[in-house]
Short mmCIF file of C-alpha atoms and ligand atoms in Angstrom, two decimals:
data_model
loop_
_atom_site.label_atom_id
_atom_site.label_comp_id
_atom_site.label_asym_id
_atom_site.label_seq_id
_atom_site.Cartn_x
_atom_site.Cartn_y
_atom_site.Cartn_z
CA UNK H 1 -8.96 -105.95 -107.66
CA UNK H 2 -10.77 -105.45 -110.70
CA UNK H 3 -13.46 -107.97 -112.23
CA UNK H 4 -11.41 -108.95 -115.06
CA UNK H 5 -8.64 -109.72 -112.61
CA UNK H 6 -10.82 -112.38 -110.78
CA UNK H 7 -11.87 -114.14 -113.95
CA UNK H 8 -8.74 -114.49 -115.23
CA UNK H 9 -7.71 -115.71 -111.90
CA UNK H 10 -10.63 -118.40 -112.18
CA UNK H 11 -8.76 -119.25 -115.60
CA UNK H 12 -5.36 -120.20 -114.17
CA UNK H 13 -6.97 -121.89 -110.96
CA UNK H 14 -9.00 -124.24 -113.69
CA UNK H 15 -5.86 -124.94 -115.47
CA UNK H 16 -4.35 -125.75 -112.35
CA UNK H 17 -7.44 -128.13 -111.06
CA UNK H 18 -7.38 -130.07 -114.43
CA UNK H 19 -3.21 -130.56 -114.52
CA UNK H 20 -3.54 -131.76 -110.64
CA UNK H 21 -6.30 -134.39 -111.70
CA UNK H 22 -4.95 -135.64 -114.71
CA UNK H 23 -0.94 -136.10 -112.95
CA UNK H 24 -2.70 -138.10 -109.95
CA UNK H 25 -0.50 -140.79 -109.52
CA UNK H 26 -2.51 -144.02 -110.42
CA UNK H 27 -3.56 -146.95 -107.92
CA UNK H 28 -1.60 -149.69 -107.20
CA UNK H 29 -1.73 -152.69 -105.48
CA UNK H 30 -3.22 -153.97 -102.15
CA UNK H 31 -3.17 -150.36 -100.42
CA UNK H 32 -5.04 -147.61 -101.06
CA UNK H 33 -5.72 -145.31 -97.93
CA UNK H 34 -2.20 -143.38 -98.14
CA UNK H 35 -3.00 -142.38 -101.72
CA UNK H 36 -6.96 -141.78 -100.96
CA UNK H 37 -5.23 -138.97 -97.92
CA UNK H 38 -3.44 -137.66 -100.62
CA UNK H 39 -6.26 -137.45 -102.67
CA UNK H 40 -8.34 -135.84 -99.99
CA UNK H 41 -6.08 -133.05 -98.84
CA UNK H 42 -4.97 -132.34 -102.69
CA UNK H 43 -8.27 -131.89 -104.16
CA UNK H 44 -9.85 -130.06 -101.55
CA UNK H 45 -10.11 -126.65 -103.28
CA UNK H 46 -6.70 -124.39 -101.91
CA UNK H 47 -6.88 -121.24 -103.55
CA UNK H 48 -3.82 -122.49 -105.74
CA UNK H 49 -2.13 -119.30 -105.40
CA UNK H 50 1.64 -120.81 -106.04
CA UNK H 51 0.96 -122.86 -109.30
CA UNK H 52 -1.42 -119.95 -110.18
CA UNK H 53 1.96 -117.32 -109.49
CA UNK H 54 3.78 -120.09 -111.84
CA UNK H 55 1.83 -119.53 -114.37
CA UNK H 56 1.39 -116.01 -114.52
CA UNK H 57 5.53 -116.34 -114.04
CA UNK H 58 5.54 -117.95 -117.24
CA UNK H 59 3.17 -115.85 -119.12
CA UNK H 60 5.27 -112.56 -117.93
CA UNK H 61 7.96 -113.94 -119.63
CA UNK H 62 6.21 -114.60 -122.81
CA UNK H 63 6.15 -118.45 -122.65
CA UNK H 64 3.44 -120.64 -123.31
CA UNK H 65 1.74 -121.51 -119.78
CA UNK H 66 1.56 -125.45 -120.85
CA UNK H 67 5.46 -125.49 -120.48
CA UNK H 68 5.10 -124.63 -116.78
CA UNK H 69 2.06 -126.61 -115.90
CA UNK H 70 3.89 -129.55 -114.98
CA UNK H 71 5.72 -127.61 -112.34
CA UNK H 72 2.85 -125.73 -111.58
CA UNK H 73 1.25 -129.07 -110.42
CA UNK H 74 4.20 -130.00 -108.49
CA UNK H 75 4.02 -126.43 -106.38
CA UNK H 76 0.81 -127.44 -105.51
CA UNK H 77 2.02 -130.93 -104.13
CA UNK H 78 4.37 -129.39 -102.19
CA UNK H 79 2.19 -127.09 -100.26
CA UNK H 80 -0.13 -129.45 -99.90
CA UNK H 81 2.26 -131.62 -98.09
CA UNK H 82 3.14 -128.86 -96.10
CA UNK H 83 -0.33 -128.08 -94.93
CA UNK H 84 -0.74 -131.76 -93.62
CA UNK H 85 2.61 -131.77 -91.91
CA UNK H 86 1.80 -128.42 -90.24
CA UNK H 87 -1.74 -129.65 -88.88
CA UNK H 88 -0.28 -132.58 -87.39
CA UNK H 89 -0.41 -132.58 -83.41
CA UNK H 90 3.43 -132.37 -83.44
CA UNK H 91 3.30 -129.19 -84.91
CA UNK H 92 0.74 -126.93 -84.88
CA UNK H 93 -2.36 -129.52 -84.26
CA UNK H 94 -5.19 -128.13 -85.70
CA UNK H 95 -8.65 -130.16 -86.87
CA UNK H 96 -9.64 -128.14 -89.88
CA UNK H 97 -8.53 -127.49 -93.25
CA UNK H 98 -9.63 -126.19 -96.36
CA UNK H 99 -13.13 -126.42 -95.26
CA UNK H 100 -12.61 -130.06 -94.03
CA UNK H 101 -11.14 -132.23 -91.45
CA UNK H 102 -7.43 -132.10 -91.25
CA UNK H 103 -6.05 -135.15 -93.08
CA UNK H 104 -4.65 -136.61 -89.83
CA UNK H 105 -8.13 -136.45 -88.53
CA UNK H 106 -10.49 -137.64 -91.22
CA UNK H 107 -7.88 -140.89 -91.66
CA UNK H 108 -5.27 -141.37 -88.84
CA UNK H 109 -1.83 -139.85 -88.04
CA UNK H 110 0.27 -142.29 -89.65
CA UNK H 111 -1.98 -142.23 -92.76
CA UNK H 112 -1.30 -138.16 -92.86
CA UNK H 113 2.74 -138.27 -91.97
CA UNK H 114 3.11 -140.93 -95.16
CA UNK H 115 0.24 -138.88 -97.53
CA UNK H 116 2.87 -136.01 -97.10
CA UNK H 117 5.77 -137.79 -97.85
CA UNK H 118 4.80 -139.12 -101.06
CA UNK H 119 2.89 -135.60 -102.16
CA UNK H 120 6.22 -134.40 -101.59
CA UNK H 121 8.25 -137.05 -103.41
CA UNK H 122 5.51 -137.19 -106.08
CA UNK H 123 6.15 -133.80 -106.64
CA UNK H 124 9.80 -134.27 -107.53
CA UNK H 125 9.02 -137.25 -109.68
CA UNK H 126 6.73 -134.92 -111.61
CA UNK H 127 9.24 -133.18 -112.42
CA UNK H 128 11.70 -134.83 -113.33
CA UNK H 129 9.82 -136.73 -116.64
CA UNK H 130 11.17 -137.61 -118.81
CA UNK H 131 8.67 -136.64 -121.14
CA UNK H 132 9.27 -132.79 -120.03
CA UNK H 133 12.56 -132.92 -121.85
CA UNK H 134 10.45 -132.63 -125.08
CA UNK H 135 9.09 -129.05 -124.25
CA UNK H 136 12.09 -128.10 -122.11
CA UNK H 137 16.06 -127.64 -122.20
CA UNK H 138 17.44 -129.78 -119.42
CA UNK H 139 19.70 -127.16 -118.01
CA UNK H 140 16.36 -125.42 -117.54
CA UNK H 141 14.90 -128.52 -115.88
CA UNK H 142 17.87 -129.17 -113.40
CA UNK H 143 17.66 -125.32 -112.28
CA UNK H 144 13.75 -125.30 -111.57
CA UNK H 145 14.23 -128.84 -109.81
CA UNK H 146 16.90 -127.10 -107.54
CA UNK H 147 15.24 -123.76 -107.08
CA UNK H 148 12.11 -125.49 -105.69
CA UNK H 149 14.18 -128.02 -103.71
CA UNK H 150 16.11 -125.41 -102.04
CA UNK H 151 12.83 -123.66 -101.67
CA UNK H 152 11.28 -126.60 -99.55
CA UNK H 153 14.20 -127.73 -97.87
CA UNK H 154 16.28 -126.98 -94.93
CA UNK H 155 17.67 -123.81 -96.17
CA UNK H 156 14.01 -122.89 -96.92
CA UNK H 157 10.14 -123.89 -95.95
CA UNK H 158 11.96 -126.56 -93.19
CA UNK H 159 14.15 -124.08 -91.71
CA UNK H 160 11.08 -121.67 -91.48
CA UNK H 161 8.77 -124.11 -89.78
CA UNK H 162 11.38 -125.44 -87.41
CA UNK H 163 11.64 -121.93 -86.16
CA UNK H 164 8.38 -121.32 -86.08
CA UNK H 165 7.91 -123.41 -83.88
CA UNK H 166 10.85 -122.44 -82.01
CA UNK H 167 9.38 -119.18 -81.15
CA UNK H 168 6.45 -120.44 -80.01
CA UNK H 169 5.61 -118.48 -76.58
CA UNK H 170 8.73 -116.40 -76.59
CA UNK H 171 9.39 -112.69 -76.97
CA UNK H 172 10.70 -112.77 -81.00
CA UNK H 173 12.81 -110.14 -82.63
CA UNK H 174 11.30 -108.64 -85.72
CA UNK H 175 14.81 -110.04 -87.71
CA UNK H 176 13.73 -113.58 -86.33
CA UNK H 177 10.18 -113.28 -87.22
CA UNK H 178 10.93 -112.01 -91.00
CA UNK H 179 12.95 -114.99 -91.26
CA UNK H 180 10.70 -117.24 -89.86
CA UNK H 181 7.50 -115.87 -92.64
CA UNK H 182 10.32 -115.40 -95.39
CA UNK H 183 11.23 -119.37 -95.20
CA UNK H 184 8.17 -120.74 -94.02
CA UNK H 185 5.54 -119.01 -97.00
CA UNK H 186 7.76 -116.91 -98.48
CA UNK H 187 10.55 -119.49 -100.42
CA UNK H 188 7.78 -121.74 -101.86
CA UNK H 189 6.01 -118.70 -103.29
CA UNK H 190 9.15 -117.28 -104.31
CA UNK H 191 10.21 -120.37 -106.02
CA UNK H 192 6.91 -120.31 -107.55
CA UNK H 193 7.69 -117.38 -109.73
CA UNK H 194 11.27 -118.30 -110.44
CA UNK H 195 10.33 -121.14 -111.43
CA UNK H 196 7.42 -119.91 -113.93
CA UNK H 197 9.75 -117.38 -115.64
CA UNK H 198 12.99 -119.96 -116.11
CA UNK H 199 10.46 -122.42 -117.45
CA UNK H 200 9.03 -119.70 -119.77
CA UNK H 201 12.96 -118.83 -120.51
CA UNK H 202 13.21 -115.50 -118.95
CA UNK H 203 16.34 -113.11 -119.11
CA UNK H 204 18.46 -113.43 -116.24
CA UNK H 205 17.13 -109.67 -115.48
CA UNK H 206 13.68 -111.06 -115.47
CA UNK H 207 13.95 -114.01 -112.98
CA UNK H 208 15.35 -111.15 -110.86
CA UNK H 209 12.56 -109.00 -110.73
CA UNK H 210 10.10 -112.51 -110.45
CA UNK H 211 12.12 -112.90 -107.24
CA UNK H 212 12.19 -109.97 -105.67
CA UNK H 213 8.77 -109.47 -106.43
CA UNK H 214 8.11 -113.25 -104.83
CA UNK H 215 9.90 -112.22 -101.65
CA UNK H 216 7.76 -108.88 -101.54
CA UNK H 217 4.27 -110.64 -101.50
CA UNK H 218 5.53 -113.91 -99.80
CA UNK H 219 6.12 -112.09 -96.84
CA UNK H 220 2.77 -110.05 -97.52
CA UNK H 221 1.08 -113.48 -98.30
CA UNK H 222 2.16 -114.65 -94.44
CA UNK H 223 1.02 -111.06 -92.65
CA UNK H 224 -2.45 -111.38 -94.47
CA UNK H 225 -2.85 -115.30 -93.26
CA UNK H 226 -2.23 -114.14 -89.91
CA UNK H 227 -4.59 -110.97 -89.78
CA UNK H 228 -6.78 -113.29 -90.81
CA UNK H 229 -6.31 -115.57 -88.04
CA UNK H 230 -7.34 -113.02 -85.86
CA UNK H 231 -10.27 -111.43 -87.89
CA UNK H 232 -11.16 -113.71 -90.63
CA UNK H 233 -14.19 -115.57 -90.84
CA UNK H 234 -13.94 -119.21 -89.66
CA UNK H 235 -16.52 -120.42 -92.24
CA UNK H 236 -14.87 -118.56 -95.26
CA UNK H 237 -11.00 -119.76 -94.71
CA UNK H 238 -12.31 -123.22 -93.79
CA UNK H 239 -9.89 -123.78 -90.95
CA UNK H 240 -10.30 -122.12 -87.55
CA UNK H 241 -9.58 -118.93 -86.46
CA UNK H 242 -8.39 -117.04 -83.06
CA UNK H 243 -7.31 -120.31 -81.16
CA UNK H 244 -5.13 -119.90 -78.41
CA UNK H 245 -2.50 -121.62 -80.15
CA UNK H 246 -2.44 -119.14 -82.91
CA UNK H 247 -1.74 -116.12 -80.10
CA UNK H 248 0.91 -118.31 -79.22
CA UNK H 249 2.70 -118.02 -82.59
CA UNK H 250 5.31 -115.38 -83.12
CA UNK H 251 3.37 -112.94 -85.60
CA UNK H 252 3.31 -109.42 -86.98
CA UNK H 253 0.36 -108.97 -85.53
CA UNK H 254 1.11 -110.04 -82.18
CA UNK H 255 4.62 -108.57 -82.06
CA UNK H 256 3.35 -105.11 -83.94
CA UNK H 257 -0.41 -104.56 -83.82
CA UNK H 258 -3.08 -105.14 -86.38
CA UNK H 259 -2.95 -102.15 -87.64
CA UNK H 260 0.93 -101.42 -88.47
CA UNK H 261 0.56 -104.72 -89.84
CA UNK H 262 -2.44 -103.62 -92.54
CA UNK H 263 0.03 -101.03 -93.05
CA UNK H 264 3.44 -102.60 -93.50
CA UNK H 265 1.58 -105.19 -95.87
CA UNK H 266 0.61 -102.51 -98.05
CA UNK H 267 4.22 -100.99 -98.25
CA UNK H 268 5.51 -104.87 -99.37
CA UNK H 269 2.66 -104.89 -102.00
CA UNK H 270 3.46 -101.34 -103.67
CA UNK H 271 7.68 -102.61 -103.16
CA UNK H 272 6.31 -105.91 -105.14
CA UNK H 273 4.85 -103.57 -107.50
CA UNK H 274 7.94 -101.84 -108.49
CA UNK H 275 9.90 -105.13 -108.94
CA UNK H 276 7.63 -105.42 -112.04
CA UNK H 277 8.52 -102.62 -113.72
CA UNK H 278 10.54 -104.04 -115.88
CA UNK H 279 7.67 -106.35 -117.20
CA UNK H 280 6.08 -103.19 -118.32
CA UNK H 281 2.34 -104.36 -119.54
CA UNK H 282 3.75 -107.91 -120.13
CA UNK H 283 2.98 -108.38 -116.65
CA UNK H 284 -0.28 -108.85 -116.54
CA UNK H 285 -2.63 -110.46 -113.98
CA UNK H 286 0.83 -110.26 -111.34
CA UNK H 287 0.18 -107.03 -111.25
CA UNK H 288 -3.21 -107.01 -109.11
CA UNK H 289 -1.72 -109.98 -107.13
CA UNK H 290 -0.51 -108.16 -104.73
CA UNK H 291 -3.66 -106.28 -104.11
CA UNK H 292 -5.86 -109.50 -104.54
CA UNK H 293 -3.31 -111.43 -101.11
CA UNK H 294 -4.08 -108.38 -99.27
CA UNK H 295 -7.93 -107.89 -99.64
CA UNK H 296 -8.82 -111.69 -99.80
CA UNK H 297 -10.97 -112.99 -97.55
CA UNK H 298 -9.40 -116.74 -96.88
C1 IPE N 301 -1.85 -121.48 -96.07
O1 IPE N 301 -1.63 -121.34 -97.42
C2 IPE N 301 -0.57 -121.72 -95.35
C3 IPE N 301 0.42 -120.66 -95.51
C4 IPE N 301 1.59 -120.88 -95.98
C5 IPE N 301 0.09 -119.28 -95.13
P1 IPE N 301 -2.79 -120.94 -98.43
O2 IPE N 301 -3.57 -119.77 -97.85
O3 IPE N 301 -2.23 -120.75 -99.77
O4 IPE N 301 -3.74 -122.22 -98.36
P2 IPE N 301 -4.66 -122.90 -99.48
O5 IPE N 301 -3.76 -123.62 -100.41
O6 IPE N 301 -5.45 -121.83 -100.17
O7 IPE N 301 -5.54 -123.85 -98.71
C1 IPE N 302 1.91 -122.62 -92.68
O1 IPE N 302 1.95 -121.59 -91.82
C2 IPE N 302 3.27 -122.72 -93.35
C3 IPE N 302 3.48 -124.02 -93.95
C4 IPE N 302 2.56 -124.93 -94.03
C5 IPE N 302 4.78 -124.29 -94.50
P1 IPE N 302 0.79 -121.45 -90.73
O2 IPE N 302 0.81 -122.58 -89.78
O3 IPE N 302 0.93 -120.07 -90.19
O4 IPE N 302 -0.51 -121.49 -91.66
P2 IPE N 302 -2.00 -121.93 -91.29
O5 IPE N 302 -2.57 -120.78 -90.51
O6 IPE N 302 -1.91 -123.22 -90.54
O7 IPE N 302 -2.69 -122.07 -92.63
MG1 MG N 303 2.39 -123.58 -88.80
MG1 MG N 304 -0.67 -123.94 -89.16
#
């Protein structure tokens, strides 16, 4: 990826850090530690690679960015619930994140399950302001608040990491495994970039080619997380690499090879590509996305 790339990149991410810290719910009254988890795990320094895709989304589509910031903040909720729910010892129990203790082990496990159920309720409330209605057409409102919904639900990031852990230890098919990365990383990244080009008002030709492209690189995304679990650096990702619970995990890797892996990653990236061409030069920074997912180094 190209220099340029990377700053603008930086850009979005700081756009992102200041919308997340100034939509912090306030305090309130007698408790604190559930929102001081949330807190913790939110503004912990993620890449911010789905409100970052929202934006760009948005921009694509020649809409101002600000319309999709809210949104863009509530992405980043979402995944971040999803990260503490997936580090809890009932799923895939693991003591680091984002260069920190998991949120379950820096407060307690209770703390954690309840800091991910309000990041995720949060996120809907977010959304749903009524304040938004000034900047956007409701019918545009109701659609993104169903596409991520769907995204994160049962039909999408639940259904994925219910059978992910379902193949845990078992010989997988490669059907069953694309399903499990499509609805596990790939809807909430997906949704990311729908999202970003309805709230930027798209044509209906548009949002197409934002999804297909999001399905491309979400399943990309997923390959390059778990390459990297194998040969990443521990101290760069800030969360822990080659555990024996990670071989355990149906994978491309695992079920493949490393290398046919590297290599079907790069075929997703260059389909992603094509999805774009309808974007022309309007699409902008989205177009080295797919490179930057596959030679990042967390
Ligand atoms: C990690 O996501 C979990 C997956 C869905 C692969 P990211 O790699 O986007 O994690 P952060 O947000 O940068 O910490
Ligand atoms: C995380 O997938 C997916 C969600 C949180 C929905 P993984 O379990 O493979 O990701 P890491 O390796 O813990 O970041
Ligand atoms: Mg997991
Ligand atoms: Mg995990």
């Amino acid at each position: 990826v190209s220099a340029a790339f990377l700053k603008e990149l930086t850009r979005y991410q700081g756009l992102v850090e200041r919308g997340l810290k100034s939509c912090f719910p306030a305090p309130g009254a007698y408790v604190q530690r559930v929102r001081k988890a949330m807190a913790y795990s939110l503004l912990a320094g993620g890449k911010r690679i789905r409100p970052v895709l929202c934006l760009m989304a948005c921009q694509a589509v020649g809409g101002p960015i600000r319309k999709a910031l809210p949104a863009a903040c509530a992405l980043e909720y979402i995944h971040t619930y999803s990260l503490i729910h997936d580090d809890l010892p009932a799923l895939d129990n693991d003591a680091l994140r984002r260069g920190r203790l998991t949120c379950h082990k820096k407060f307690d496990e209770a703390t954690a399950i309840l800091a991910g159920d309000a990041l995720l309720t949060e996120a809907f409330s977010l959304l749903s302001r009524k304040t938004l209605l000034k900047n956007v057409p409701p019918r545009i409102l109701v659609e993104v608040i169903q596409e991520m919904a769907r995204a994160a639900g049962i039909q999408g990031m639940v259904a994925g990491q219910e059978a992910d852990l379902a193949a845990e230890k078992k010989k997988t098919s490669l059907d069953f495994l694309r399903f499990i990365h499509q609805h596990k990383t790939g809807a909430l990244i997906t949704a990311s970039l729908v999202c970003g080009g309805l709230l930027g008002e798209g044509t209906a030709a548009e949002i197409k080619g934002l999804r297909k492209f999001g399905e491309k690189i979400g399943l990309a995304f997923q390959i390059k997380d778990d390459i990297l679990n194998i040969e990443g650096k521990a101290r760069i990702m800030g969360k822990k690499t080659g555990t024996d619970a990670q071989r355990a995990k149906a994978t491309y890797p695992q079920l493949i090879g490393l290398e046919p892996s590297r290599i079907l990653g790069r075929e997703l990236v260059a389909q992603a590509e094509r999805a774009l061409k309808i974007f022309g030069e309007k699409a902008g920074p989205l177009n080295q996305i797919g490179a930057y997912i596959l030679s990042r180094d967390k």
